[in-house]
Amino acid sequence: MTVQLSEELCAAVAAADPLGADRVLATLPEVNERGDLRRLAAILAELGEAAARAGLFTLKDRLAAMRDLGMLLGSFKRYGTEPLAAVPAAEPLLLRLGDETDMVPRDTVLHYGAWNPSGGRQRMYTGAFEEGVLIESVRVSAMGLERSALELAVLDSLDPADPQYAETLARATESFMVLPDQIGRVAELVPPAEFFIARLRPYMEDVAVGGQTFYGPAAAHVPLYLIDHLLWSSDRVDPEHAALHQGLLDYGLPEWGRLYRKRQGCESVVSQVVRALLAAGPQASPQLLASGHAVAELLRLLVVFRGRHLRLVRDAYTVESPYTTGSAGAAPEVVKLVLDLTRDCERQFAGPVGSADDPTP
């Protein structure tokens, strides 16, 4: 079964409350503020018992159940406690839900963001306005990035000189625009050190399930890596960048991982267009030039986003920060590495595009 992060699926999961958790999770910020581990254990046990009664036969109910159980996992880790050491009976349920959804056996940023209800039913660790901004940024960005990546995947069956190629790239770019827009909003409204590091980051710690540890909800798990892969990096392998991607694949939708692996080592969109431009030379058609400019624009937006992201990361992970890596395990230096790689690709791509634009023989 192919599962996409469609508006329909997101709305269905957000609306679902198979464990009857609305009431009790509305109290979670207060319980977390008190650091009441006994109450957290009681809530997790209560939701586990509700799951046994509910059956959870549909995908939307399974995803919603993992979302709600996951809020307790992160809350325990905020206080340095392994949740399944406190409530061992929850472990088989998490393993079952992970198996049935073909995802990791805990909540991810999709559960916390894209599948989180909005308004009064929104699941939150702190209840703070800033946390709501971050949840909304993921809710909007994840869907946009998936749409962008799926458009890029279509290009493999098209010729760069085909008008549809540039049109498809334009749609991919339009969908991608949510990311630089959202990070600008986050930068304006969420203090990186004072709120994210000091108050929210402690809820994003690894959790042990089934003898393995799994990262918490991390923004790095939205499918930006899939856009990179399809657009420019599938055939421009940097070992550290590739290792970063491998660490992200298990935390998205199964279809994203399948698409990533299918395109591994294959010609990227950048390489397709460069090959076509070099072959055409000064005789490049307007349609082919339009494809070149569309690629250049998407690369430019990637660089813009990564520059803003790097500033946020540096403001958050200062020398005073208790953390040396992000919530997906990557050090801040990796963010700079990926920005540099994207800039290098943008600069190298500008050569063939500029040459094709120049009518001088």
mmCIF file of C-alpha atoms in Angstrom:
data_model
loop_
_atom_site.group_PDB
_atom_site.id
_atom_site.type_symbol
_atom_site.label_atom_id
_atom_site.label_comp_id
_atom_site.label_asym_id
_atom_site.label_seq_id
_atom_site.Cartn_x
_atom_site.Cartn_y
_atom_site.Cartn_z
ATOM 1 C CA MET A 1 0.000 0.000 0.000
ATOM 2 C CA THR A 2 1.303 3.441 -0.968
ATOM 3 C CA VAL A 3 0.675 6.075 1.703
ATOM 4 C CA GLN A 4 1.105 9.753 0.930
ATOM 5 C CA LEU A 5 0.958 12.739 3.243
ATOM 6 C CA SER A 6 -2.197 14.007 1.599
ATOM 7 C CA GLU A 7 -4.507 16.579 3.101
ATOM 8 C CA GLU A 8 -7.143 13.844 3.343
ATOM 9 C CA LEU A 9 -4.919 11.495 5.369
ATOM 10 C CA CYS A 10 -3.650 14.276 7.612
ATOM 11 C CA ALA A 11 -7.174 15.488 8.312
ATOM 12 C CA ALA A 12 -8.399 11.945 9.016
ATOM 13 C CA VAL A 13 -5.569 11.170 11.453
ATOM 14 C CA ALA A 14 -5.892 14.555 13.168
ATOM 15 C CA ALA A 15 -9.644 14.001 13.639
ATOM 16 C CA ALA A 16 -9.169 10.499 15.052
ATOM 17 C CA ASP A 17 -9.139 9.916 18.805
ATOM 18 C CA PRO A 18 -9.204 6.108 19.037
ATOM 19 C CA LEU A 19 -7.861 6.026 22.600
ATOM 20 C CA GLY A 20 -10.261 8.674 23.897
ATOM 21 C CA ALA A 21 -7.198 10.745 24.762
ATOM 22 C CA ASP A 22 -8.538 14.249 24.123
ATOM 23 C CA ARG A 23 -9.447 14.947 27.729
ATOM 24 C CA VAL A 24 -6.400 13.511 29.424
ATOM 25 C CA LEU A 25 -3.869 14.935 26.952
ATOM 26 C CA ALA A 26 -5.354 18.397 27.444
ATOM 27 C CA THR A 27 -3.886 18.177 30.961
ATOM 28 C CA LEU A 28 -0.416 17.076 29.779
ATOM 29 C CA PRO A 29 1.255 20.534 29.850
ATOM 30 C CA GLU A 30 0.186 20.938 33.482
ATOM 31 C CA VAL A 31 1.399 17.420 34.388
ATOM 32 C CA ASN A 32 4.709 18.134 32.674
ATOM 33 C CA GLU A 33 5.071 21.450 34.463
ATOM 34 C CA ARG A 34 4.766 19.601 37.779
ATOM 35 C CA GLY A 35 7.115 16.827 36.651
ATOM 36 C CA ASP A 36 4.530 14.330 37.919
ATOM 37 C CA LEU A 37 6.013 11.004 36.792
ATOM 38 C CA ARG A 38 3.392 8.983 38.660
ATOM 39 C CA ARG A 39 0.620 10.729 36.757
ATOM 40 C CA LEU A 40 2.488 10.264 33.447
ATOM 41 C CA ALA A 41 2.718 6.522 34.158
ATOM 42 C CA ALA A 42 -1.002 6.382 34.954
ATOM 43 C CA ILE A 43 -1.889 8.163 31.699
ATOM 44 C CA LEU A 44 0.357 5.913 29.593
ATOM 45 C CA ALA A 45 -1.127 2.804 31.215
ATOM 46 C CA GLU A 46 -4.648 4.179 30.688
ATOM 47 C CA LEU A 47 -4.020 4.832 26.985
ATOM 48 C CA GLY A 48 -2.471 1.373 26.574
ATOM 49 C CA GLU A 49 -5.584 -0.235 28.036
ATOM 50 C CA ALA A 50 -7.754 1.887 25.728
ATOM 51 C CA ALA A 51 -5.724 0.654 22.745
ATOM 52 C CA ALA A 52 -6.391 -2.965 23.719
ATOM 53 C CA ARG A 53 -10.124 -2.251 23.801
ATOM 54 C CA ALA A 54 -10.136 -0.194 20.569
ATOM 55 C CA GLY A 55 -8.576 -2.810 18.303
ATOM 56 C CA LEU A 56 -7.026 -0.140 16.032
ATOM 57 C CA PHE A 57 -7.894 -1.741 12.700
ATOM 58 C CA THR A 58 -7.434 1.257 10.388
ATOM 59 C CA LEU A 59 -4.311 3.168 9.404
ATOM 60 C CA LYS A 60 -5.679 6.477 10.671
ATOM 61 C CA ASP A 61 -6.443 4.993 14.086
ATOM 62 C CA ARG A 62 -3.025 3.344 14.352
ATOM 63 C CA LEU A 63 -1.238 6.587 13.453
ATOM 64 C CA ALA A 64 -3.401 8.591 15.859
ATOM 65 C CA ALA A 65 -2.789 6.058 18.644
ATOM 66 C CA MET A 66 0.986 6.277 18.139
ATOM 67 C CA ARG A 67 0.731 10.079 18.140
ATOM 68 C CA ASP A 68 -1.007 10.085 21.511
ATOM 69 C CA LEU A 69 1.158 7.433 23.145
ATOM 70 C CA GLY A 70 4.208 9.305 21.884
ATOM 71 C CA MET A 71 3.314 12.420 23.835
ATOM 72 C CA LEU A 72 3.865 10.394 27.005
ATOM 73 C CA LEU A 73 7.180 8.974 25.772
ATOM 74 C CA GLY A 74 8.652 12.439 25.282
ATOM 75 C CA SER A 75 7.201 13.651 28.576
ATOM 76 C CA PHE A 76 8.948 10.888 30.514
ATOM 77 C CA LYS A 77 12.266 11.609 28.791
ATOM 78 C CA ARG A 78 11.955 15.281 29.751
ATOM 79 C CA TYR A 79 12.626 14.068 33.282
ATOM 80 C CA GLY A 80 15.315 11.548 32.417
ATOM 81 C CA THR A 81 13.116 8.457 32.724
ATOM 82 C CA GLU A 82 12.801 5.692 30.142
ATOM 83 C CA PRO A 83 9.038 5.434 29.633
ATOM 84 C CA LEU A 84 9.002 1.684 29.074
ATOM 85 C CA ALA A 85 10.951 1.118 32.259
ATOM 86 C CA ALA A 86 8.114 2.961 34.007
ATOM 87 C CA VAL A 87 5.290 1.245 32.046
ATOM 88 C CA PRO A 88 6.654 -2.002 30.486
ATOM 89 C CA ALA A 89 3.197 -3.069 29.310
ATOM 90 C CA ALA A 90 3.274 -0.313 26.640
ATOM 91 C CA GLU A 91 6.226 -1.850 24.765
ATOM 92 C CA PRO A 92 4.357 -4.632 22.876
ATOM 93 C CA LEU A 93 1.773 -2.083 21.772
ATOM 94 C CA LEU A 94 4.422 0.290 20.382
ATOM 95 C CA LEU A 95 6.163 -2.569 18.565
ATOM 96 C CA ARG A 96 2.852 -3.709 17.101
ATOM 97 C CA LEU A 97 1.905 -0.216 15.905
ATOM 98 C CA GLY A 98 5.340 0.259 14.349
ATOM 99 C CA ASP A 99 5.011 -3.046 12.511
ATOM 100 C CA GLU A 100 1.456 -2.389 11.335
ATOM 101 C CA THR A 101 2.286 1.070 9.966
ATOM 102 C CA ASP A 102 5.744 0.091 8.642
ATOM 103 C CA MET A 103 7.290 2.906 10.670
ATOM 104 C CA VAL A 104 9.540 3.113 13.722
ATOM 105 C CA PRO A 105 7.890 1.915 16.964
ATOM 106 C CA ARG A 106 7.473 5.382 18.435
ATOM 107 C CA ASP A 107 6.122 8.780 17.404
ATOM 108 C CA THR A 108 7.872 10.885 14.760
ATOM 109 C CA VAL A 109 7.684 14.502 13.658
ATOM 110 C CA LEU A 110 4.792 13.482 11.386
ATOM 111 C CA HIS A 111 2.751 12.319 14.375
ATOM 112 C CA TYR A 112 3.661 15.462 16.332
ATOM 113 C CA GLY A 113 3.202 17.863 13.415
ATOM 114 C CA ALA A 114 1.301 16.712 10.329
ATOM 115 C CA TRP A 115 -1.107 14.400 12.201
ATOM 116 C CA ASN A 116 -1.606 16.590 15.251
ATOM 117 C CA PRO A 117 -5.064 18.176 15.606
ATOM 118 C CA SER A 118 -5.168 21.952 15.556
ATOM 119 C CA GLY A 119 -7.127 24.183 17.900
ATOM 120 C CA GLY A 120 -8.253 22.980 21.303
ATOM 121 C CA ARG A 121 -7.407 19.320 20.600
ATOM 122 C CA GLN A 122 -3.757 20.017 19.706
ATOM 123 C CA ARG A 123 -1.361 17.696 21.545
ATOM 124 C CA MET A 124 1.365 19.755 23.255
ATOM 125 C CA TYR A 125 4.131 19.169 25.782
ATOM 126 C CA THR A 126 4.227 22.705 27.166
ATOM 127 C CA GLY A 127 1.084 24.443 25.931
ATOM 128 C CA ALA A 128 3.212 27.462 24.994
ATOM 129 C CA PHE A 129 2.420 29.690 22.016
ATOM 130 C CA GLU A 130 5.918 29.028 20.633
ATOM 131 C CA GLU A 131 5.336 25.280 20.635
ATOM 132 C CA GLY A 132 2.178 25.850 18.614
ATOM 133 C CA VAL A 133 4.181 27.835 16.043
ATOM 134 C CA LEU A 134 6.644 24.962 15.669
ATOM 135 C CA ILE A 135 3.890 22.361 15.331
ATOM 136 C CA GLU A 136 2.165 24.441 12.667
ATOM 137 C CA SER A 137 5.427 24.905 10.782
ATOM 138 C CA VAL A 138 5.834 21.129 10.516
ATOM 139 C CA ARG A 139 2.152 20.619 9.728
ATOM 140 C CA VAL A 140 2.443 22.953 6.724
ATOM 141 C CA SER A 141 5.990 22.151 5.611
ATOM 142 C CA ALA A 142 5.810 18.363 5.609
ATOM 143 C CA MET A 143 2.929 18.228 3.138
ATOM 144 C CA GLY A 144 4.481 20.871 0.892
ATOM 145 C CA LEU A 145 7.838 19.111 0.815
ATOM 146 C CA GLU A 146 6.283 15.778 -0.051
ATOM 147 C CA ARG A 147 4.354 17.367 -2.928
ATOM 148 C CA SER A 148 7.580 18.982 -4.151
ATOM 149 C CA ALA A 149 9.505 15.700 -3.987
ATOM 150 C CA LEU A 150 6.793 13.770 -5.834
ATOM 151 C CA GLU A 151 6.835 16.361 -8.616
ATOM 152 C CA LEU A 152 10.618 15.965 -8.915
ATOM 153 C CA ALA A 153 10.215 12.201 -9.135
ATOM 154 C CA VAL A 154 8.058 12.650 -12.258
ATOM 155 C CA LEU A 155 10.934 14.339 -14.108
ATOM 156 C CA ASP A 156 12.758 11.052 -14.568
ATOM 157 C CA SER A 157 10.246 10.160 -17.293
ATOM 158 C CA LEU A 158 10.434 13.524 -19.101
ATOM 159 C CA ASP A 159 12.918 15.203 -21.448
ATOM 160 C CA PRO A 160 14.375 18.489 -20.106
ATOM 161 C CA ALA A 161 13.419 20.107 -23.444
ATOM 162 C CA ASP A 162 9.791 19.098 -22.975
ATOM 163 C CA PRO A 163 7.646 22.061 -21.805
ATOM 164 C CA GLN A 164 6.193 19.759 -19.129
ATOM 165 C CA TYR A 165 9.639 19.501 -17.530
ATOM 166 C CA ALA A 166 9.811 23.194 -16.644
ATOM 167 C CA GLU A 167 6.123 23.212 -15.678
ATOM 168 C CA THR A 168 6.660 20.296 -13.298
ATOM 169 C CA LEU A 169 9.686 22.025 -11.793
ATOM 170 C CA ALA A 170 7.608 25.165 -11.292
ATOM 171 C CA ARG A 171 5.034 23.147 -9.330
ATOM 172 C CA ALA A 172 7.805 21.546 -7.273
ATOM 173 C CA THR A 173 9.198 25.001 -6.500
ATOM 174 C CA GLU A 174 5.803 26.402 -5.541
ATOM 175 C CA SER A 175 5.261 23.545 -3.089
ATOM 176 C CA PHE A 176 8.788 23.933 -1.704
ATOM 177 C CA MET A 177 8.217 27.625 -0.933
ATOM 178 C CA VAL A 178 6.442 26.738 2.306
ATOM 179 C CA LEU A 179 9.801 25.828 3.856
ATOM 180 C CA PRO A 180 11.671 29.169 3.596
ATOM 181 C CA ASP A 181 8.402 30.914 4.486
ATOM 182 C CA GLN A 182 7.880 28.812 7.610
ATOM 183 C CA ILE A 183 11.449 29.048 8.841
ATOM 184 C CA GLY A 184 11.170 32.825 8.551
ATOM 185 C CA ARG A 185 8.057 32.698 10.757
ATOM 186 C CA VAL A 186 9.781 30.434 13.271
ATOM 187 C CA ALA A 187 12.826 32.731 13.383
ATOM 188 C CA GLU A 188 10.545 35.689 14.096
ATOM 189 C CA LEU A 189 8.373 34.069 16.783
ATOM 190 C CA VAL A 190 10.398 31.338 18.526
ATOM 191 C CA PRO A 191 13.562 32.224 20.488
ATOM 192 C CA PRO A 192 15.944 29.360 19.610
ATOM 193 C CA ALA A 193 17.885 29.156 22.876
ATOM 194 C CA GLU A 194 15.334 30.529 25.328
ATOM 195 C CA PHE A 195 12.410 28.423 24.119
ATOM 196 C CA PHE A 196 13.474 25.582 21.841
ATOM 197 C CA ILE A 197 16.630 24.502 23.664
ATOM 198 C CA ALA A 198 15.581 25.373 27.204
ATOM 199 C CA ARG A 199 11.941 24.249 27.141
ATOM 200 C CA LEU A 200 11.057 22.034 24.171
ATOM 201 C CA ARG A 201 14.226 20.175 23.200
ATOM 202 C CA PRO A 202 14.216 18.066 26.416
ATOM 203 C CA TYR A 203 11.022 16.356 25.192
ATOM 204 C CA MET A 204 12.702 15.242 21.939
ATOM 205 C CA GLU A 205 15.132 12.724 23.429
ATOM 206 C CA ASP A 206 15.776 9.159 22.258
ATOM 207 C CA VAL A 207 13.555 6.408 23.646
ATOM 208 C CA ALA A 208 14.437 2.717 24.016
ATOM 209 C CA VAL A 209 11.904 0.336 22.429
ATOM 210 C CA GLY A 210 12.496 -3.344 21.755
ATOM 211 C CA GLY A 211 16.182 -3.173 22.566
ATOM 212 C CA GLN A 212 16.878 -0.249 20.210
ATOM 213 C CA THR A 213 16.870 3.512 20.646
ATOM 214 C CA PHE A 214 14.798 5.753 18.406
ATOM 215 C CA TYR A 215 15.035 9.511 17.908
ATOM 216 C CA GLY A 216 12.192 11.733 19.000
ATOM 217 C CA PRO A 217 10.134 14.034 16.762
ATOM 218 C CA ALA A 218 12.779 15.962 14.787
ATOM 219 C CA ALA A 219 12.199 18.528 12.044
ATOM 220 C CA ALA A 220 15.034 16.884 10.088
ATOM 221 C CA HIS A 221 12.674 13.983 9.390
ATOM 222 C CA VAL A 222 10.463 15.967 6.998
ATOM 223 C CA PRO A 223 11.283 14.908 3.407
ATOM 224 C CA LEU A 224 13.757 17.668 2.571
ATOM 225 C CA TYR A 225 16.390 14.959 2.182
ATOM 226 C CA LEU A 226 14.250 13.431 -0.558
ATOM 227 C CA ILE A 227 14.196 16.746 -2.468
ATOM 228 C CA ASP A 228 17.991 16.994 -2.179
ATOM 229 C CA HIS A 229 18.374 13.429 -3.383
ATOM 230 C CA LEU A 230 16.154 13.801 -6.430
ATOM 231 C CA LEU A 231 17.248 17.315 -7.362
ATOM 232 C CA TRP A 232 21.020 17.191 -6.999
ATOM 233 C CA SER A 233 22.614 14.667 -4.643
ATOM 234 C CA SER A 234 21.678 11.180 -5.908
ATOM 235 C CA ASP A 235 24.773 11.182 -8.156
ATOM 236 C CA ARG A 236 26.927 13.681 -6.191
ATOM 237 C CA VAL A 237 27.804 11.496 -3.231
ATOM 238 C CA ASP A 238 29.427 13.066 -0.191
ATOM 239 C CA PRO A 239 29.990 10.377 2.477
ATOM 240 C CA GLU A 240 28.901 12.526 5.413
ATOM 241 C CA HIS A 241 25.830 13.795 3.573
ATOM 242 C CA ALA A 242 24.919 10.248 2.507
ATOM 243 C CA ALA A 243 25.313 9.004 6.088
ATOM 244 C CA LEU A 244 23.015 11.787 7.281
ATOM 245 C CA HIS A 245 20.367 10.694 4.802
ATOM 246 C CA GLN A 246 20.622 7.052 5.838
ATOM 247 C CA GLY A 247 19.905 8.085 9.411
ATOM 248 C CA LEU A 248 16.726 9.902 8.362
ATOM 249 C CA LEU A 249 15.058 7.350 6.093
ATOM 250 C CA ASP A 250 13.391 5.199 8.736
ATOM 251 C CA TYR A 251 11.568 8.139 10.290
ATOM 252 C CA GLY A 252 9.422 9.142 7.323
ATOM 253 C CA LEU A 253 6.702 7.429 5.343
ATOM 254 C CA PRO A 254 7.728 4.038 3.930
ATOM 255 C CA GLU A 255 7.120 5.300 0.391
ATOM 256 C CA TRP A 256 9.748 8.023 0.855
ATOM 257 C CA GLY A 257 12.368 5.439 1.725
ATOM 258 C CA ARG A 258 11.415 3.285 -1.256
ATOM 259 C CA LEU A 259 11.668 6.259 -3.618
ATOM 260 C CA TYR A 260 15.005 7.315 -2.137
ATOM 261 C CA ARG A 261 16.522 3.842 -2.553
ATOM 262 C CA LYS A 262 15.107 3.441 -6.064
ATOM 263 C CA ARG A 263 16.833 6.655 -7.189
ATOM 264 C CA GLN A 264 20.126 6.035 -5.348
ATOM 265 C CA GLY A 265 23.033 6.373 -7.769
ATOM 266 C CA CYS A 266 20.732 7.483 -10.594
ATOM 267 C CA GLU A 267 21.044 10.694 -12.555
ATOM 268 C CA SER A 268 19.743 13.695 -10.593
ATOM 269 C CA VAL A 269 17.584 16.452 -12.076
ATOM 270 C CA VAL A 270 20.597 18.784 -12.085
ATOM 271 C CA SER A 271 22.641 16.253 -14.044
ATOM 272 C CA GLN A 272 19.802 15.617 -16.498
ATOM 273 C CA VAL A 273 19.480 19.305 -17.297
ATOM 274 C CA VAL A 274 23.248 19.941 -17.465
ATOM 275 C CA ARG A 275 23.642 17.029 -19.875
ATOM 276 C CA ALA A 276 20.860 18.401 -22.084
ATOM 277 C CA LEU A 277 22.243 21.950 -22.024
ATOM 278 C CA LEU A 278 25.769 20.862 -22.909
ATOM 279 C CA ALA A 279 24.474 18.705 -25.744
ATOM 280 C CA ALA A 280 22.351 21.541 -27.163
ATOM 281 C CA GLY A 281 25.010 24.249 -26.795
ATOM 282 C CA PRO A 282 24.027 27.617 -28.325
ATOM 283 C CA GLN A 283 21.045 25.930 -30.007
ATOM 284 C CA ALA A 284 19.313 25.254 -26.684
ATOM 285 C CA SER A 285 15.555 25.671 -27.131
ATOM 286 C CA PRO A 286 13.522 28.144 -25.061
ATOM 287 C CA GLN A 287 11.872 25.155 -23.383
ATOM 288 C CA LEU A 288 15.236 23.704 -22.355
ATOM 289 C CA LEU A 289 16.427 27.096 -21.097
ATOM 290 C CA ALA A 290 13.225 27.382 -19.072
ATOM 291 C CA SER A 291 14.043 24.041 -17.431
ATOM 292 C CA GLY A 292 17.532 25.286 -16.635
ATOM 293 C CA HIS A 293 16.243 28.453 -15.026
ATOM 294 C CA ALA A 294 13.638 26.484 -13.047
ATOM 295 C CA VAL A 295 16.363 24.231 -11.615
ATOM 296 C CA ALA A 296 18.486 27.273 -10.775
ATOM 297 C CA GLU A 297 15.566 28.860 -8.920
ATOM 298 C CA LEU A 298 14.909 25.770 -6.814
ATOM 299 C CA LEU A 299 18.602 25.498 -5.952
ATOM 300 C CA ARG A 300 18.586 29.176 -4.978
ATOM 301 C CA LEU A 301 15.638 28.666 -2.644
ATOM 302 C CA LEU A 302 17.349 25.675 -1.057
ATOM 303 C CA VAL A 303 20.386 27.849 -0.338
ATOM 304 C CA VAL A 304 18.159 30.605 1.094
ATOM 305 C CA PHE A 305 16.442 28.143 3.406
ATOM 306 C CA ARG A 306 19.709 26.567 4.512
ATOM 307 C CA GLY A 307 21.243 29.934 5.285
ATOM 308 C CA ARG A 308 18.295 30.811 7.531
ATOM 309 C CA HIS A 309 18.392 27.357 9.106
ATOM 310 C CA LEU A 310 22.099 27.621 9.884
ATOM 311 C CA ARG A 311 21.562 30.941 11.655
ATOM 312 C CA LEU A 312 18.842 29.390 13.817
ATOM 313 C CA VAL A 313 20.985 26.363 14.615
ATOM 314 C CA ARG A 314 23.932 28.541 15.641
ATOM 315 C CA ASP A 315 21.675 30.684 17.819
ATOM 316 C CA ALA A 316 20.251 27.560 19.478
ATOM 317 C CA TYR A 317 23.337 25.370 19.890
ATOM 318 C CA THR A 318 25.665 27.840 21.557
ATOM 319 C CA VAL A 319 28.573 26.929 23.832
ATOM 320 C CA GLU A 320 26.159 27.269 26.754
ATOM 321 C CA SER A 321 23.763 24.690 25.279
ATOM 322 C CA PRO A 322 23.604 21.340 27.078
ATOM 323 C CA TYR A 323 23.242 19.628 23.669
ATOM 324 C CA THR A 324 25.945 18.946 21.105
ATOM 325 C CA THR A 325 23.656 17.463 18.445
ATOM 326 C CA GLY A 326 20.208 18.142 17.072
ATOM 327 C CA SER A 327 17.215 15.971 17.927
ATOM 328 C CA ALA A 328 17.954 13.765 14.887
ATOM 329 C CA GLY A 329 21.524 13.179 16.013
ATOM 330 C CA ALA A 330 23.398 15.498 13.636
ATOM 331 C CA ALA A 331 25.920 18.031 14.902
ATOM 332 C CA PRO A 332 25.437 21.707 13.947
ATOM 333 C CA GLU A 333 28.508 21.439 11.689
ATOM 334 C CA VAL A 334 26.545 19.062 9.443
ATOM 335 C CA VAL A 335 24.041 21.845 8.714
ATOM 336 C CA LYS A 336 26.946 23.984 7.483
ATOM 337 C CA LEU A 337 28.257 21.065 5.398
ATOM 338 C CA VAL A 338 24.933 20.586 3.618
ATOM 339 C CA LEU A 339 24.650 24.333 2.977
ATOM 340 C CA ASP A 340 28.145 24.327 1.450
ATOM 341 C CA LEU A 341 27.360 21.310 -0.742
ATOM 342 C CA THR A 342 24.150 22.931 -1.975
ATOM 343 C CA ARG A 343 25.973 26.200 -2.713
ATOM 344 C CA ASP A 344 28.683 24.319 -4.621
ATOM 345 C CA CYS A 345 26.045 22.623 -6.742
ATOM 346 C CA GLU A 346 24.276 25.943 -7.365
ATOM 347 C CA ARG A 347 27.535 27.601 -8.494
ATOM 348 C CA GLN A 348 28.514 24.701 -10.744
ATOM 349 C CA PHE A 349 25.053 24.580 -12.297
ATOM 350 C CA ALA A 350 25.176 28.312 -13.064
ATOM 351 C CA GLY A 351 27.983 27.700 -15.602
ATOM 352 C CA PRO A 352 26.029 25.552 -18.094
ATOM 353 C CA VAL A 353 22.890 27.680 -17.693
ATOM 354 C CA GLY A 354 24.826 30.900 -18.325
ATOM 355 C CA SER A 355 26.633 29.416 -21.311
ATOM 356 C CA ALA A 356 23.369 28.290 -22.871
ATOM 357 C CA ASP A 357 21.860 31.755 -22.349
ATOM 358 C CA ASP A 358 24.807 33.408 -24.091
ATOM 359 C CA PRO A 359 24.138 33.423 -27.845
ATOM 360 C CA THR A 360 27.821 34.121 -28.654
ATOM 361 C CA PRO A 361 29.235 31.141 -30.602
#
